[in-house]
């Protein structure tokens, strides 16, 4: 057997299984999906049903749909707050667990643990805390009696329910992002801090003028990860609030905490409008790409070369 | 003196934060040891009788609606088979892509990497109708089967995995493979005897990144396996159960506790590798 022939055989035997899986679940559905978004595809569609081409109708319908618009705006607000909350918490935790603490390794593990458990399960845990444990605290402690008022339940009010989503998102993800900051912080040479200390810089100044510029590259990654994670949030949304409570928007009542991913899912499986859900998913995809490209290029510009 | 005071304050703040972070798990634990009545009137107090936790666990284990033992088994099968397939297939694919320097191999690699930006939402509905079409045309059942589930995880997991392996394999000196060839290895043997063992750290990273995701995933099993199927994963079981037993927190919290125990034990056993793997995967 010649070398060239052997190389070709190995090339295709090694590559074809993964290409098969990749084509079957990513590439083909992606292409079909892009096509479906321009048709009248319905949930009853079968392999042999005739699809009709409807142009941009699904897209214009989506932008005319109050619940889609609402979810879109809500997701952007949620993403901004969530990104800030996760990154600030994670950065502070990272600063703490990289200082000379006695139990720092145990702390690191503890902060990381929520990350291991799926968002769906975490959402149920917190639903219990918000709906049962916190009101019970209000009954026990007289000063906190307002917590026991059933009308003031955290998940019963749209604004506080969104903040509850942020709290759970932060709790879930901050430990993971912290680990990335820890890896970055540990690579900053100690001499830099030593020199700054001799020059009389205090802790705050050292963090601002040495630590943050030195780990700018980590910020690019963590911001990107938290942006994508927040924008795609689905599991916690399903189990914590299931989209409720209701809110008014453009004159109609709709789900007050329904983020974009859940809205798309409901458009398809509750409202049974597959073609429109597909068009919304395409919009979701384009927006996510544009926003993350802007984010990465802005952050990249702030990185310093060492 | 000043420094040590500062450190005590920091130690204290971190310890408090640590307790606050683990508090929700504590809530789950104490309430898993209560019956339905106690949990409603006293969700914050310590349980009166810790042995209740045993009865609750047995209750969930034998509950015909959650089907915990079967779900646990399905979750293990799906996760283990998917991880094996992803590591073996992605590493060998990445290897030939690195060692074959042609336009075609560059293009294939580029498509794998570019696909990482495709969010699941855009492919999920067409995936279902495509799997249905495949069933109609070829008779191969992909929906509601292990095969379809594993295929889906391999397809969605391979982009990042091929990318990680590709980066690592580039740094392995080619002389190693030439030496193997002189010693009489063919290309298959070269990969399995020489290269794959070198890839061990990256195998671990790929397994951890994909393992945590696959074990916890909810949306993909919901779509591919569906509700009320014989095959269901743990997150699916918990969601179905919690949906059916709304507000029966004694049952739901015990089910949650039992869903968490395996992964937490696994994590504590392999903690260092897991953290290293997850961080390495995100930085590269």
mmCIF file of N, CA, C and O in Angstrom, chain B residues 73-148:
data_model
loop_
_atom_site.group_PDB
_atom_site.id
_atom_site.type_symbol
_atom_site.label_atom_id
_atom_site.label_comp_id
_atom_site.label_asym_id
_atom_site.label_seq_id
_atom_site.Cartn_x
_atom_site.Cartn_y
_atom_site.Cartn_z
ATOM 1 N N UNK B 73 -30.189 5.384 35.283
ATOM 2 C CA UNK B 73 -29.518 4.482 34.348
ATOM 3 C C UNK B 73 -29.455 5.108 32.951
ATOM 4 O O UNK B 73 -28.402 5.100 32.310
ATOM 5 N N UNK B 74 -30.570 5.682 32.494
ATOM 6 C CA UNK B 74 -30.573 6.313 31.173
ATOM 7 C C UNK B 74 -29.585 7.468 31.108
ATOM 8 O O UNK B 74 -28.862 7.631 30.122
ATOM 9 N N UNK B 75 -29.551 8.289 32.176
ATOM 10 C CA UNK B 75 -28.617 9.419 32.199
ATOM 11 C C UNK B 75 -27.176 8.920 32.102
ATOM 12 O O UNK B 75 -26.367 9.492 31.373
ATOM 13 N N UNK B 76 -26.873 7.841 32.845
ATOM 14 C CA UNK B 76 -25.511 7.287 32.807
ATOM 15 C C UNK B 76 -25.186 6.770 31.400
ATOM 16 O O UNK B 76 -24.137 7.104 30.841
ATOM 17 N N UNK B 77 -26.113 6.016 30.826
ATOM 18 C CA UNK B 77 -25.857 5.453 29.488
ATOM 19 C C UNK B 77 -25.611 6.578 28.486
ATOM 20 O O UNK B 77 -24.620 6.587 27.770
ATOM 21 N N UNK B 78 -26.517 7.553 28.479
ATOM 22 C CA UNK B 78 -26.407 8.630 27.494
ATOM 23 C C UNK B 78 -25.107 9.410 27.698
ATOM 24 O O UNK B 78 -24.369 9.680 26.751
ATOM 25 N N UNK B 79 -24.794 9.744 28.959
ATOM 26 C CA UNK B 79 -23.597 10.549 29.208
ATOM 27 C C UNK B 79 -22.326 9.769 28.860
ATOM 28 O O UNK B 79 -21.453 10.281 28.151
ATOM 29 N N UNK B 80 -22.240 8.521 29.329
ATOM 30 C CA UNK B 80 -21.005 7.760 29.111
ATOM 31 C C UNK B 80 -20.788 7.469 27.624
ATOM 32 O O UNK B 80 -19.700 7.715 27.091
ATOM 33 N N UNK B 81 -21.815 6.984 26.956
ATOM 34 C CA UNK B 81 -21.643 6.650 25.531
ATOM 35 C C UNK B 81 -21.328 7.907 24.721
ATOM 36 O O UNK B 81 -20.433 7.904 23.873
ATOM 37 N N UNK B 82 -22.032 9.011 25.018
ATOM 38 C CA UNK B 82 -21.755 10.248 24.283
ATOM 39 C C UNK B 82 -20.325 10.713 24.504
ATOM 40 O O UNK B 82 -19.634 11.116 23.566
ATOM 41 N N UNK B 83 -19.863 10.644 25.762
ATOM 42 C CA UNK B 83 -18.503 11.116 26.057
ATOM 43 C C UNK B 83 -17.464 10.249 25.356
ATOM 44 O O UNK B 83 -16.497 10.771 24.795
ATOM 45 N N UNK B 84 -17.661 8.930 25.380
ATOM 46 C CA UNK B 84 -16.708 8.057 24.695
ATOM 47 C C UNK B 84 -16.684 8.373 23.204
ATOM 48 O O UNK B 84 -15.620 8.541 22.608
ATOM 49 N N UNK B 85 -17.873 8.498 22.631
ATOM 50 C CA UNK B 85 -17.938 8.782 21.196
ATOM 51 C C UNK B 85 -17.297 10.133 20.879
ATOM 52 O O UNK B 85 -16.526 10.255 19.922
ATOM 53 N N UNK B 86 -17.581 11.129 21.702
ATOM 54 C CA UNK B 86 -17.036 12.468 21.427
ATOM 55 C C UNK B 86 -15.510 12.458 21.518
ATOM 56 O O UNK B 86 -14.821 12.968 20.636
ATOM 57 N N UNK B 87 -14.959 11.849 22.579
ATOM 58 C CA UNK B 87 -13.495 11.894 22.722
ATOM 59 C C UNK B 87 -12.806 11.095 21.617
ATOM 60 O O UNK B 87 -11.868 11.590 20.989
ATOM 61 N N UNK B 88 -13.286 9.862 21.365
ATOM 62 C CA UNK B 88 -12.615 9.040 20.341
ATOM 63 C C UNK B 88 -12.747 9.693 18.966
ATOM 64 O O UNK B 88 -11.751 9.931 18.271
ATOM 65 N N UNK B 89 -13.979 10.039 18.588
ATOM 66 C CA UNK B 89 -14.199 10.530 17.226
ATOM 67 C C UNK B 89 -13.595 11.916 17.010
ATOM 68 O O UNK B 89 -13.019 12.188 15.970
ATOM 69 N N UNK B 90 -13.711 12.804 18.013
ATOM 70 C CA UNK B 90 -13.161 14.159 17.827
ATOM 71 C C UNK B 90 -11.644 14.140 17.807
ATOM 72 O O UNK B 90 -11.018 14.865 17.040
ATOM 73 N N UNK B 91 -11.021 13.301 18.664
ATOM 74 C CA UNK B 91 -9.556 13.326 18.706
ATOM 75 C C UNK B 91 -8.982 12.762 17.414
ATOM 76 O O UNK B 91 -8.041 13.321 16.856
ATOM 77 N N UNK B 92 -9.567 11.662 16.898
ATOM 78 C CA UNK B 92 -9.004 11.122 15.658
ATOM 79 C C UNK B 92 -9.275 12.053 14.476
ATOM 80 O O UNK B 92 -8.414 12.213 13.601
ATOM 81 N N UNK B 93 -10.424 12.720 14.501
ATOM 82 C CA UNK B 93 -10.718 13.672 13.427
ATOM 83 C C UNK B 93 -9.750 14.850 13.485
ATOM 84 O O UNK B 93 -9.189 15.269 12.472
ATOM 85 N N UNK B 94 -9.536 15.378 14.697
ATOM 86 C CA UNK B 94 -8.633 16.527 14.844
ATOM 87 C C UNK B 94 -7.226 16.141 14.403
ATOM 88 O O UNK B 94 -6.522 16.925 13.754
ATOM 89 N N UNK B 95 -6.818 14.915 14.711
ATOM 90 C CA UNK B 95 -5.467 14.482 14.363
ATOM 91 C C UNK B 95 -5.261 14.471 12.839
ATOM 92 O O UNK B 95 -4.298 15.031 12.336
ATOM 93 N N UNK B 96 -6.206 13.853 12.108
ATOM 94 C CA UNK B 96 -6.008 13.853 10.650
ATOM 95 C C UNK B 96 -6.136 15.254 10.069
ATOM 96 O O UNK B 96 -5.473 15.586 9.091
ATOM 97 N N UNK B 97 -6.942 16.101 10.718
ATOM 98 C CA UNK B 97 -7.066 17.470 10.207
ATOM 99 C C UNK B 97 -5.758 18.248 10.401
ATOM 100 O O UNK B 97 -5.373 19.057 9.564
ATOM 101 N N UNK B 98 -5.059 17.987 11.515
ATOM 102 C CA UNK B 98 -3.780 18.676 11.741
ATOM 103 C C UNK B 98 -2.711 18.125 10.809
ATOM 104 O O UNK B 98 -1.938 18.885 10.212
ATOM 105 N N UNK B 99 -2.663 16.805 10.659
ATOM 106 C CA UNK B 99 -1.569 16.182 9.906
ATOM 107 C C UNK B 99 -1.775 16.175 8.405
ATOM 108 O O UNK B 99 -0.870 15.803 7.664
ATOM 109 N N UNK B 100 -2.947 16.522 7.922
ATOM 110 C CA UNK B 100 -3.168 16.594 6.479
ATOM 111 C C UNK B 100 -3.302 18.064 6.112
ATOM 112 O O UNK B 100 -4.278 18.703 6.467
ATOM 113 N N UNK B 101 -2.277 18.569 5.439
ATOM 114 C CA UNK B 101 -2.320 20.004 5.154
ATOM 115 C C UNK B 101 -2.824 20.246 3.735
ATOM 116 O O UNK B 101 -2.055 20.459 2.813
ATOM 117 N N UNK B 102 -4.131 20.173 3.576
ATOM 118 C CA UNK B 102 -4.712 20.471 2.271
ATOM 119 C C UNK B 102 -5.792 21.529 2.461
ATOM 120 O O UNK B 102 -6.202 21.817 3.584
ATOM 121 N N UNK B 103 -6.241 22.091 1.337
ATOM 122 C CA UNK B 103 -7.314 23.096 1.399
ATOM 123 C C UNK B 103 -8.571 22.499 2.016
ATOM 124 O O UNK B 103 -9.261 23.144 2.793
ATOM 125 N N UNK B 104 -8.838 21.229 1.641
ATOM 126 C CA UNK B 104 -10.042 20.573 2.124
ATOM 127 C C UNK B 104 -10.024 20.442 3.642
ATOM 128 O O UNK B 104 -11.002 20.745 4.322
ATOM 129 N N UNK B 105 -8.872 20.007 4.191
ATOM 130 C CA UNK B 105 -8.827 19.812 5.644
ATOM 131 C C UNK B 105 -8.940 21.152 6.372
ATOM 132 O O UNK B 105 -9.571 21.238 7.418
ATOM 133 N N UNK B 106 -8.345 22.200 5.801
ATOM 134 C CA UNK B 106 -8.505 23.533 6.404
ATOM 135 C C UNK B 106 -9.955 23.968 6.419
ATOM 136 O O UNK B 106 -10.448 24.515 7.401
ATOM 137 N N UNK B 107 -10.627 23.670 5.288
ATOM 138 C CA UNK B 107 -12.006 24.104 5.181
ATOM 139 C C UNK B 107 -12.898 23.350 6.169
ATOM 140 O O UNK B 107 -13.754 23.951 6.823
ATOM 141 N N UNK B 108 -12.669 22.039 6.293
ATOM 142 C CA UNK B 108 -13.476 21.248 7.232
ATOM 143 C C UNK B 108 -13.282 21.779 8.650
ATOM 144 O O UNK B 108 -14.242 21.967 9.390
ATOM 145 N N UNK B 109 -12.032 22.054 9.010
ATOM 146 C CA UNK B 109 -11.761 22.583 10.350
ATOM 147 C C UNK B 109 -12.459 23.931 10.553
ATOM 148 O O UNK B 109 -13.080 24.177 11.583
ATOM 149 N N UNK B 110 -12.386 24.767 9.543
ATOM 150 C CA UNK B 110 -13.014 26.081 9.647
ATOM 151 C C UNK B 110 -14.525 25.952 9.881
ATOM 152 O O UNK B 110 -15.101 26.666 10.708
ATOM 153 N N UNK B 111 -15.162 25.008 9.174
ATOM 154 C CA UNK B 111 -16.614 24.836 9.335
ATOM 155 C C UNK B 111 -16.947 24.366 10.757
ATOM 156 O O UNK B 111 -17.881 24.855 11.381
ATOM 157 N N UNK B 112 -16.136 23.439 11.275
ATOM 158 C CA UNK B 112 -16.343 22.983 12.652
ATOM 159 C C UNK B 112 -16.281 24.155 13.635
ATOM 160 O O UNK B 112 -17.121 24.292 14.519
ATOM 161 N N UNK B 113 -15.267 25.001 13.464
ATOM 162 C CA UNK B 113 -15.092 26.116 14.402
ATOM 163 C C UNK B 113 -16.207 27.147 14.242
ATOM 164 O O UNK B 113 -16.778 27.620 15.226
ATOM 165 N N UNK B 114 -16.531 27.444 12.992
ATOM 166 C CA UNK B 114 -17.564 28.456 12.737
ATOM 167 C C UNK B 114 -18.907 28.022 13.330
ATOM 168 O O UNK B 114 -19.682 28.847 13.804
ATOM 169 N N UNK B 115 -19.157 26.706 13.344
ATOM 170 C CA UNK B 115 -20.449 26.205 13.824
ATOM 171 C C UNK B 115 -20.634 26.426 15.317
ATOM 172 O O UNK B 115 -21.738 26.300 15.830
ATOM 173 N N UNK B 116 -19.542 26.766 16.029
ATOM 174 C CA UNK B 116 -19.666 26.991 17.470
ATOM 175 C C UNK B 116 -20.590 28.157 17.799
ATOM 176 O O UNK B 116 -21.143 28.221 18.888
ATOM 177 N N UNK B 117 -20.734 29.096 16.842
ATOM 178 C CA UNK B 117 -21.588 30.249 17.138
ATOM 179 C C UNK B 117 -23.069 29.962 16.897
ATOM 180 O O UNK B 117 -23.921 30.773 17.235
ATOM 181 N N UNK B 118 -23.388 28.811 16.309
ATOM 182 C CA UNK B 118 -24.798 28.504 16.040
ATOM 183 C C UNK B 118 -25.511 28.174 17.347
ATOM 184 O O UNK B 118 -25.173 27.205 18.005
ATOM 185 N N UNK B 119 -26.493 28.993 17.761
ATOM 186 C CA UNK B 119 -27.191 28.661 18.998
ATOM 187 C C UNK B 119 -28.167 27.517 18.760
ATOM 188 O O UNK B 119 -28.685 27.340 17.653
ATOM 189 N N UNK B 120 -28.421 26.762 19.820
ATOM 190 C CA UNK B 120 -29.272 25.586 19.718
ATOM 191 C C UNK B 120 -30.664 25.930 19.203
ATOM 192 O O UNK B 120 -31.273 25.163 18.461
ATOM 193 N N UNK B 121 -31.167 27.113 19.587
ATOM 194 C CA UNK B 121 -32.536 27.499 19.216
ATOM 195 C C UNK B 121 -32.797 27.438 17.722
ATOM 196 O O UNK B 121 -33.891 27.123 17.298
ATOM 197 N N UNK B 122 -31.762 27.777 16.935
ATOM 198 C CA UNK B 122 -32.021 27.861 15.501
ATOM 199 C C UNK B 122 -32.109 26.477 14.845
ATOM 200 O O UNK B 122 -32.732 26.320 13.803
ATOM 201 N N UNK B 123 -31.489 25.463 15.468
ATOM 202 C CA UNK B 123 -31.550 24.136 14.852
ATOM 203 C C UNK B 123 -32.562 23.205 15.513
ATOM 204 O O UNK B 123 -32.842 22.133 15.003
ATOM 205 N N UNK B 124 -33.142 23.601 16.658
ATOM 206 C CA UNK B 124 -33.928 22.613 17.396
ATOM 207 C C UNK B 124 -35.217 22.171 16.707
ATOM 208 O O UNK B 124 -35.513 20.989 16.670
ATOM 209 N N UNK B 125 -35.967 23.107 16.131
ATOM 210 C CA UNK B 125 -37.216 22.674 15.468
ATOM 211 C C UNK B 125 -36.928 21.886 14.190
ATOM 212 O O UNK B 125 -37.494 20.814 13.996
ATOM 213 N N UNK B 126 -36.025 22.404 13.332
ATOM 214 C CA UNK B 126 -35.716 21.608 12.135
ATOM 215 C C UNK B 126 -35.099 20.250 12.484
ATOM 216 O O UNK B 126 -35.332 19.286 11.763
ATOM 217 N N UNK B 127 -34.353 20.168 13.584
ATOM 218 C CA UNK B 127 -33.758 18.888 13.974
ATOM 219 C C UNK B 127 -34.855 17.838 14.175
ATOM 220 O O UNK B 127 -34.741 16.698 13.726
ATOM 221 N N UNK B 128 -35.923 18.255 14.853
ATOM 222 C CA UNK B 128 -37.010 17.315 15.103
ATOM 223 C C UNK B 128 -37.659 16.849 13.802
ATOM 224 O O UNK B 128 -37.883 15.657 13.597
ATOM 225 N N UNK B 129 -37.918 17.797 12.903
ATOM 226 C CA UNK B 129 -38.608 17.389 11.680
ATOM 227 C C UNK B 129 -37.655 16.591 10.783
ATOM 228 O O UNK B 129 -38.077 15.664 10.094
ATOM 229 N N UNK B 130 -36.364 16.911 10.847
ATOM 230 C CA UNK B 130 -35.367 16.159 10.080
ATOM 231 C C UNK B 130 -35.247 14.725 10.601
ATOM 232 O O UNK B 130 -35.235 13.767 9.825
ATOM 233 N N UNK B 131 -35.211 14.555 11.920
ATOM 234 C CA UNK B 131 -35.145 13.212 12.512
ATOM 235 C C UNK B 131 -36.390 12.408 12.127
ATOM 236 O O UNK B 131 -36.318 11.214 11.855
ATOM 237 N N UNK B 132 -37.543 13.086 12.100
ATOM 238 C CA UNK B 132 -38.778 12.414 11.700
ATOM 239 C C UNK B 132 -38.684 11.975 10.236
ATOM 240 O O UNK B 132 -39.049 10.857 9.886
ATOM 241 N N UNK B 133 -38.158 12.881 9.390
ATOM 242 C CA UNK B 133 -37.997 12.555 7.975
ATOM 243 C C UNK B 133 -37.076 11.354 7.794
ATOM 244 O O UNK B 133 -37.370 10.448 7.015
ATOM 245 N N UNK B 134 -35.953 11.346 8.534
ATOM 246 C CA UNK B 134 -35.010 10.228 8.435
ATOM 247 C C UNK B 134 -35.713 8.925 8.789
ATOM 248 O O UNK B 134 -35.537 7.898 8.126
ATOM 249 N N UNK B 135 -36.559 8.982 9.808
ATOM 250 C CA UNK B 135 -37.297 7.783 10.212
ATOM 251 C C UNK B 135 -38.230 7.309 9.093
ATOM 252 O O UNK B 135 -38.276 6.124 8.771
ATOM 253 N N UNK B 136 -38.926 8.265 8.482
ATOM 254 C CA UNK B 136 -39.861 7.910 7.414
ATOM 255 C C UNK B 136 -39.115 7.309 6.219
ATOM 256 O O UNK B 136 -39.513 6.287 5.666
ATOM 257 N N UNK B 137 -37.996 7.935 5.868
ATOM 258 C CA UNK B 137 -37.288 7.523 4.658
ATOM 259 C C UNK B 137 -36.461 6.248 4.871
ATOM 260 O O UNK B 137 -36.508 5.326 4.070
ATOM 261 N N UNK B 138 -35.719 6.178 5.977
ATOM 262 C CA UNK B 138 -34.800 5.041 6.143
ATOM 263 C C UNK B 138 -35.294 4.009 7.149
ATOM 264 O O UNK B 138 -34.748 2.914 7.217
ATOM 265 N N UNK B 139 -36.286 4.358 7.960
ATOM 266 C CA UNK B 139 -36.752 3.425 8.984
ATOM 267 C C UNK B 139 -35.919 3.451 10.252
ATOM 268 O O UNK B 139 -36.225 2.744 11.212
ATOM 269 N N UNK B 140 -34.865 4.269 10.267
ATOM 270 C CA UNK B 140 -34.037 4.352 11.481
ATOM 271 C C UNK B 140 -34.684 5.344 12.448
ATOM 272 O O UNK B 140 -34.894 6.518 12.100
ATOM 273 N N UNK B 141 -34.987 4.874 13.649
ATOM 274 C CA UNK B 141 -35.688 5.710 14.602
ATOM 275 C C UNK B 141 -34.685 6.546 15.403
ATOM 276 O O UNK B 141 -33.830 5.997 16.090
ATOM 277 N N UNK B 142 -34.779 7.855 15.294
ATOM 278 C CA UNK B 142 -33.847 8.729 16.012
ATOM 279 C C UNK B 142 -34.530 9.453 17.167
ATOM 280 O O UNK B 142 -33.902 9.739 18.180
ATOM 281 N N UNK B 143 -35.821 9.742 17.013
ATOM 282 C CA UNK B 143 -36.539 10.378 18.116
ATOM 283 C C UNK B 143 -36.898 9.323 19.152
ATOM 284 O O UNK B 143 -37.237 8.193 18.803
ATOM 285 N N UNK B 144 -36.819 9.709 20.416
ATOM 286 C CA UNK B 144 -37.169 8.834 21.540
ATOM 287 C C UNK B 144 -36.279 7.603 21.663
ATOM 288 O O UNK B 144 -36.684 6.595 22.228
ATOM 289 N N UNK B 145 -35.048 7.660 21.108
ATOM 290 C CA UNK B 145 -34.133 6.513 21.244
ATOM 291 C C UNK B 145 -32.774 6.973 21.790
ATOM 292 O O UNK B 145 -32.405 8.143 21.677
ATOM 293 N N UNK B 146 -32.034 6.019 22.355
ATOM 294 C CA UNK B 146 -30.667 6.305 22.795
ATOM 295 C C UNK B 146 -29.804 6.735 21.627
ATOM 296 O O UNK B 146 -29.002 7.662 21.729
ATOM 297 N N UNK B 147 -29.958 6.036 20.499
ATOM 298 C CA UNK B 147 -29.098 6.336 19.358
ATOM 299 C C UNK B 147 -29.236 7.804 18.933
ATOM 300 O O UNK B 147 -28.246 8.506 18.729
ATOM 301 N N UNK B 148 -30.490 8.262 18.819
ATOM 302 C CA UNK B 148 -30.718 9.641 18.411
ATOM 303 C C UNK B 148 -30.141 10.639 19.411
ATOM 304 O O UNK B 148 -29.545 11.649 19.049
#
